[in-house]
Amino acid sequence: MVFDPFGDYKTRGYLRNVLGSKDTGELRQIEHGCFIANAESAAQTLRGHPKLSYAAILQVHRTLFQDLYPWAGTDRTITAPGLEISRGGVRGIFALPSDIQRAAEHGLLRGSDVGTIRHVPGEIMGLLKFAHPFLDGNGRALMLVHDELCRRAGFHIEWGLTSQKEYLKALTLELHDPKGKHLDTYLMPYKKQGGLDLERSVASLKALPGLNTG
């Protein structure tokens, strides 16, 4: 079944994309192209915020995807206020629309504490992913936010050494069992000292396939 929160898939395409396309495979490729084109600008914007806020998350998503989705940068409280997002038929692994901002701000608050994110970078990623602010494009947008939180704490994740399959497996377990430290267990071996400069940081993320998990 096609994800159709607006109820107009037949007339306006998947999630009202500007092309009116119904081909989700094609759209995934275009989303990746948007990320490649706009990631540096989005990352630069994040670095300009003295303190990362929920508004910064919205701004990053808008910068990345405004060329494809007219609603880019608008969260589910506006785009689908009555819809509970599930995955694989399982409910409760993502925040309800009314809780999105609170959940994201909780992740940002903990992630902005240097001692906390150095100790539990996977937990912070899980908190941000739980918020799931947008109908699509969460993976790439939140990866940039997490990367910036890590940089401010003086380290980075060596994403080029990770496995997409194993990361997504750990992320799924984290969402189902937030206290199980699944993402921390997976990510800690790839935690390296020193924040990356803008060019290296963006290049490492651009090289990753499958960042967008909805």
CSV table of C-alpha atoms in Angstrom, one decimal:
chain,number,residue,atom,x,y,z
A,1,MET,CA,0.0,0.0,0.0
A,2,VAL,CA,1.3,3.4,-1.0
A,3,PHE,CA,2.0,5.9,1.8
A,4,ASP,CA,-0.6,8.6,1.0
A,5,PRO,CA,-1.1,11.0,4.0
A,6,PHE,CA,-2.5,13.7,1.8
A,7,GLY,CA,-5.1,11.5,0.1
A,8,ASP,CA,-4.2,12.7,-3.3
A,9,TYR,CA,-1.6,10.3,-4.6
A,10,LYS,CA,-3.5,9.6,-7.8
A,11,THR,CA,-3.7,13.2,-8.8
A,12,ARG,CA,-0.6,14.7,-7.3
A,13,GLY,CA,1.9,11.8,-7.1
A,14,TYR,CA,3.8,10.6,-4.1
A,15,LEU,CA,3.8,13.1,-1.3
A,16,ARG,CA,2.9,15.9,-3.7
A,17,ASN,CA,6.4,16.0,-5.2
A,18,VAL,CA,6.9,18.8,-7.7
A,19,LEU,CA,7.1,16.3,-10.6
A,20,GLY,CA,3.8,14.6,-9.7
A,21,SER,CA,5.7,11.3,-9.9
A,22,LYS,CA,4.3,8.1,-8.6
A,23,ASP,CA,7.6,6.2,-9.1
A,24,THR,CA,9.1,5.9,-5.6
A,25,GLY,CA,12.3,4.4,-7.0
A,26,GLU,CA,12.8,7.4,-9.2
A,27,LEU,CA,12.0,9.7,-6.3
A,28,ARG,CA,14.5,8.0,-4.0
A,29,GLN,CA,17.2,8.7,-6.6
A,30,ILE,CA,16.1,12.3,-6.8
A,31,GLU,CA,16.1,12.7,-3.0
A,32,HIS,CA,19.7,11.4,-3.0
A,33,GLY,CA,20.5,14.0,-5.7
A,34,CYS,CA,19.0,16.7,-3.6
A,35,PHE,CA,21.1,15.7,-0.7
A,36,ILE,CA,24.3,15.6,-2.8
A,37,ALA,CA,23.5,19.1,-4.2
A,38,ASN,CA,22.4,20.7,-0.9
A,39,ALA,CA,24.2,18.9,2.0
A,40,GLU,CA,27.1,21.4,2.2
A,41,SER,CA,24.7,24.4,2.4
A,42,ALA,CA,22.6,22.6,5.0
A,43,ALA,CA,25.7,21.7,7.1
A,44,GLN,CA,27.0,25.2,6.8
A,45,THR,CA,23.7,26.5,8.1
A,46,LEU,CA,23.9,24.2,11.1
A,47,ARG,CA,27.4,25.5,11.9
A,48,GLY,CA,26.0,29.0,12.0
A,49,HIS,CA,23.6,28.3,14.8
A,50,PRO,CA,25.2,29.0,18.2
A,51,LYS,CA,22.9,26.4,19.7
A,52,LEU,CA,21.0,23.8,17.8
A,53,SER,CA,17.2,24.1,18.1
A,54,TYR,CA,14.2,22.5,16.6
A,55,ALA,CA,14.0,25.3,14.1
A,56,ALA,CA,17.4,24.3,12.9
A,57,ILE,CA,16.2,20.8,12.1
A,58,LEU,CA,13.3,22.2,10.1
A,59,GLN,CA,15.7,24.5,8.3
A,60,VAL,CA,18.0,21.7,7.4
A,61,HIS,CA,15.2,19.6,5.9
A,62,ARG,CA,13.9,22.6,3.9
A,63,THR,CA,17.4,23.3,2.5
A,64,LEU,CA,17.9,19.7,1.5
A,65,PHE,CA,14.5,18.9,-0.1
A,66,GLN,CA,12.7,22.1,-1.0
A,67,ASP,CA,13.4,21.5,-4.7
A,68,LEU,CA,11.4,18.3,-4.6
A,69,TYR,CA,8.8,18.6,-1.9
A,70,PRO,CA,6.8,21.8,-1.4
A,71,TRP,CA,6.2,20.9,2.3
A,72,ALA,CA,10.0,20.5,3.0
A,73,GLY,CA,10.9,21.9,6.4
A,74,THR,CA,7.3,21.5,7.6
A,75,ASP,CA,6.8,18.8,10.2
A,76,ARG,CA,4.0,16.3,10.7
A,77,THR,CA,2.1,18.5,13.1
A,78,ILE,CA,1.1,20.5,10.0
A,79,THR,CA,1.4,17.9,7.1
A,80,ALA,CA,-0.3,15.0,8.9
A,81,PRO,CA,-1.5,16.0,12.4
A,82,GLY,CA,-3.9,13.1,12.8
A,83,LEU,CA,-1.6,10.4,11.4
A,84,GLU,CA,0.4,8.0,13.6
A,85,ILE,CA,3.5,6.7,11.7
A,86,SER,CA,4.2,3.0,12.0
A,87,ARG,CA,6.9,0.8,10.5
A,88,GLY,CA,6.2,-2.8,9.5
A,89,GLY,CA,2.8,-2.5,11.1
A,90,VAL,CA,4.4,-1.7,14.4
A,91,ARG,CA,3.1,1.4,16.2
A,92,GLY,CA,4.7,3.5,19.0
A,93,ILE,CA,8.2,3.5,17.6
A,94,PHE,CA,7.9,7.1,16.4
A,95,ALA,CA,6.6,10.1,18.2
A,96,LEU,CA,3.0,11.2,17.7
A,97,PRO,CA,2.6,14.5,15.9
A,98,SER,CA,1.8,16.3,19.1
A,99,ASP,CA,5.0,15.0,20.7
A,100,ILE,CA,7.4,15.6,17.7
A,101,GLN,CA,9.0,18.9,18.8
A,102,ARG,CA,9.3,17.8,22.4
A,103,ALA,CA,11.0,14.6,21.4
A,104,ALA,CA,13.4,16.3,19.0
A,105,GLU,CA,14.3,19.0,21.6
A,106,HIS,CA,15.0,16.2,24.2
A,107,GLY,CA,17.4,14.7,21.8
A,108,LEU,CA,19.0,18.0,21.0
A,109,LEU,CA,19.3,18.9,24.7
A,110,ARG,CA,21.0,15.6,25.6
A,111,GLY,CA,23.1,15.7,22.4
A,112,SER,CA,24.3,19.3,23.2
A,113,ASP,CA,25.8,18.1,26.4
A,114,VAL,CA,29.4,17.2,25.5
A,115,GLY,CA,29.8,14.5,28.1
A,116,THR,CA,26.5,12.9,27.2
A,117,ILE,CA,27.0,12.6,23.5
A,118,ARG,CA,30.6,11.4,23.8
A,119,HIS,CA,29.3,8.6,26.1
A,120,VAL,CA,26.1,7.7,24.2
A,121,PRO,CA,26.2,8.9,20.6
A,122,GLY,CA,23.9,6.1,19.5
A,123,GLU,CA,21.3,7.0,22.1
A,124,ILE,CA,21.3,10.5,20.8
A,125,MET,CA,20.8,9.3,17.3
A,126,GLY,CA,17.9,7.1,18.5
A,127,LEU,CA,16.2,10.0,20.2
A,128,LEU,CA,16.4,12.1,17.1
A,129,LYS,CA,15.1,9.3,14.9
A,130,PHE,CA,12.2,8.6,17.3
A,131,ALA,CA,11.0,12.2,16.8
A,132,HIS,CA,10.6,11.5,13.0
A,133,PRO,CA,9.5,15.0,12.3
A,134,PHE,CA,8.9,14.7,8.5
A,135,LEU,CA,6.8,12.6,6.1
A,136,ASP,CA,10.1,11.7,4.3
A,137,GLY,CA,13.7,12.7,4.3
A,138,ASN,CA,14.3,12.2,8.0
A,139,GLY,CA,17.3,10.0,7.6
A,140,ARG,CA,19.5,12.4,5.7
A,141,ALA,CA,18.3,15.5,7.6
A,142,LEU,CA,18.9,14.0,11.1
A,143,MET,CA,22.2,12.5,10.1
A,144,LEU,CA,23.5,16.0,9.4
A,145,VAL,CA,22.2,17.2,12.7
A,146,HIS,CA,23.8,14.3,14.6
A,147,ASP,CA,27.0,14.9,12.7
A,148,GLU,CA,27.1,18.5,13.9
A,149,LEU,CA,26.4,17.6,17.5
A,150,CYS,CA,29.3,15.2,17.4
A,151,ARG,CA,31.6,17.8,15.8
A,152,ARG,CA,30.8,20.2,18.6
A,153,ALA,CA,31.7,17.6,21.1
A,154,GLY,CA,35.1,17.0,19.5
A,155,PHE,CA,34.6,13.7,17.7
A,156,HIS,CA,33.1,12.1,14.6
A,157,ILE,CA,31.7,8.8,13.5
A,158,GLU,CA,33.7,7.1,10.8
A,159,TRP,CA,30.6,6.3,8.7
A,160,GLY,CA,32.7,5.1,5.8
A,161,LEU,CA,33.7,2.0,7.8
A,162,THR,CA,30.2,1.1,8.8
A,163,SER,CA,27.8,-1.3,7.2
A,164,GLN,CA,24.5,0.1,6.0
A,165,LYS,CA,22.7,-3.2,6.7
A,166,GLU,CA,24.1,-3.5,10.2
A,167,TYR,CA,23.5,0.2,11.0
A,168,LEU,CA,19.8,-0.1,10.0
A,169,LYS,CA,19.5,-3.3,11.9
A,170,ALA,CA,20.8,-1.6,15.1
A,171,LEU,CA,18.6,1.5,14.4
A,172,THR,CA,15.5,-0.7,14.2
A,173,LEU,CA,16.4,-2.5,17.4
A,174,GLU,CA,17.0,0.9,19.1
A,175,LEU,CA,13.6,2.2,18.1
A,176,HIS,CA,11.9,-0.9,19.4
A,177,ASP,CA,14.1,-1.1,22.6
A,178,PRO,CA,15.5,2.4,23.4
A,179,LYS,CA,17.1,1.2,26.6
A,180,GLY,CA,19.0,-1.6,25.0
A,181,LYS,CA,21.9,0.5,23.8
A,182,HIS,CA,21.8,-1.1,20.4
A,183,LEU,CA,23.1,1.9,18.5
A,184,ASP,CA,25.8,2.7,21.1
A,185,THR,CA,27.0,-0.8,20.9
A,186,TYR,CA,27.2,-0.6,17.1
A,187,LEU,CA,28.6,2.9,16.7
A,188,MET,CA,31.2,3.1,19.5
A,189,PRO,CA,33.9,1.2,17.5
A,190,TYR,CA,33.6,3.8,14.8
A,191,LYS,CA,33.8,6.8,17.1
A,192,LYS,CA,37.0,8.8,16.4
A,193,GLN,CA,38.5,11.8,18.1
A,194,GLY,CA,38.4,15.2,16.4
A,195,GLY,CA,35.6,16.9,14.6
A,196,LEU,CA,35.9,17.1,10.8
A,197,ASP,CA,36.0,20.2,8.8
A,198,LEU,CA,33.0,21.1,6.6
A,199,GLU,CA,34.4,19.6,3.4
A,200,ARG,CA,35.4,16.2,4.9
A,201,SER,CA,32.3,15.9,7.0
A,202,VAL,CA,30.0,16.5,4.0
A,203,ALA,CA,32.0,14.2,1.8
A,204,SER,CA,31.8,11.3,4.2
A,205,LEU,CA,28.0,11.6,4.4
A,206,LYS,CA,27.6,12.0,0.7
A,207,ALA,CA,29.3,8.7,0.1
A,208,LEU,CA,26.9,6.8,2.2
A,209,PRO,CA,24.1,4.9,0.4
A,210,GLY,CA,20.7,4.4,2.0
A,211,LEU,CA,20.8,7.4,4.4
A,212,ASN,CA,17.1,8.1,3.9
A,213,THR,CA,15.1,5.6,5.9
A,214,GLY,CA,11.9,7.6,5.8
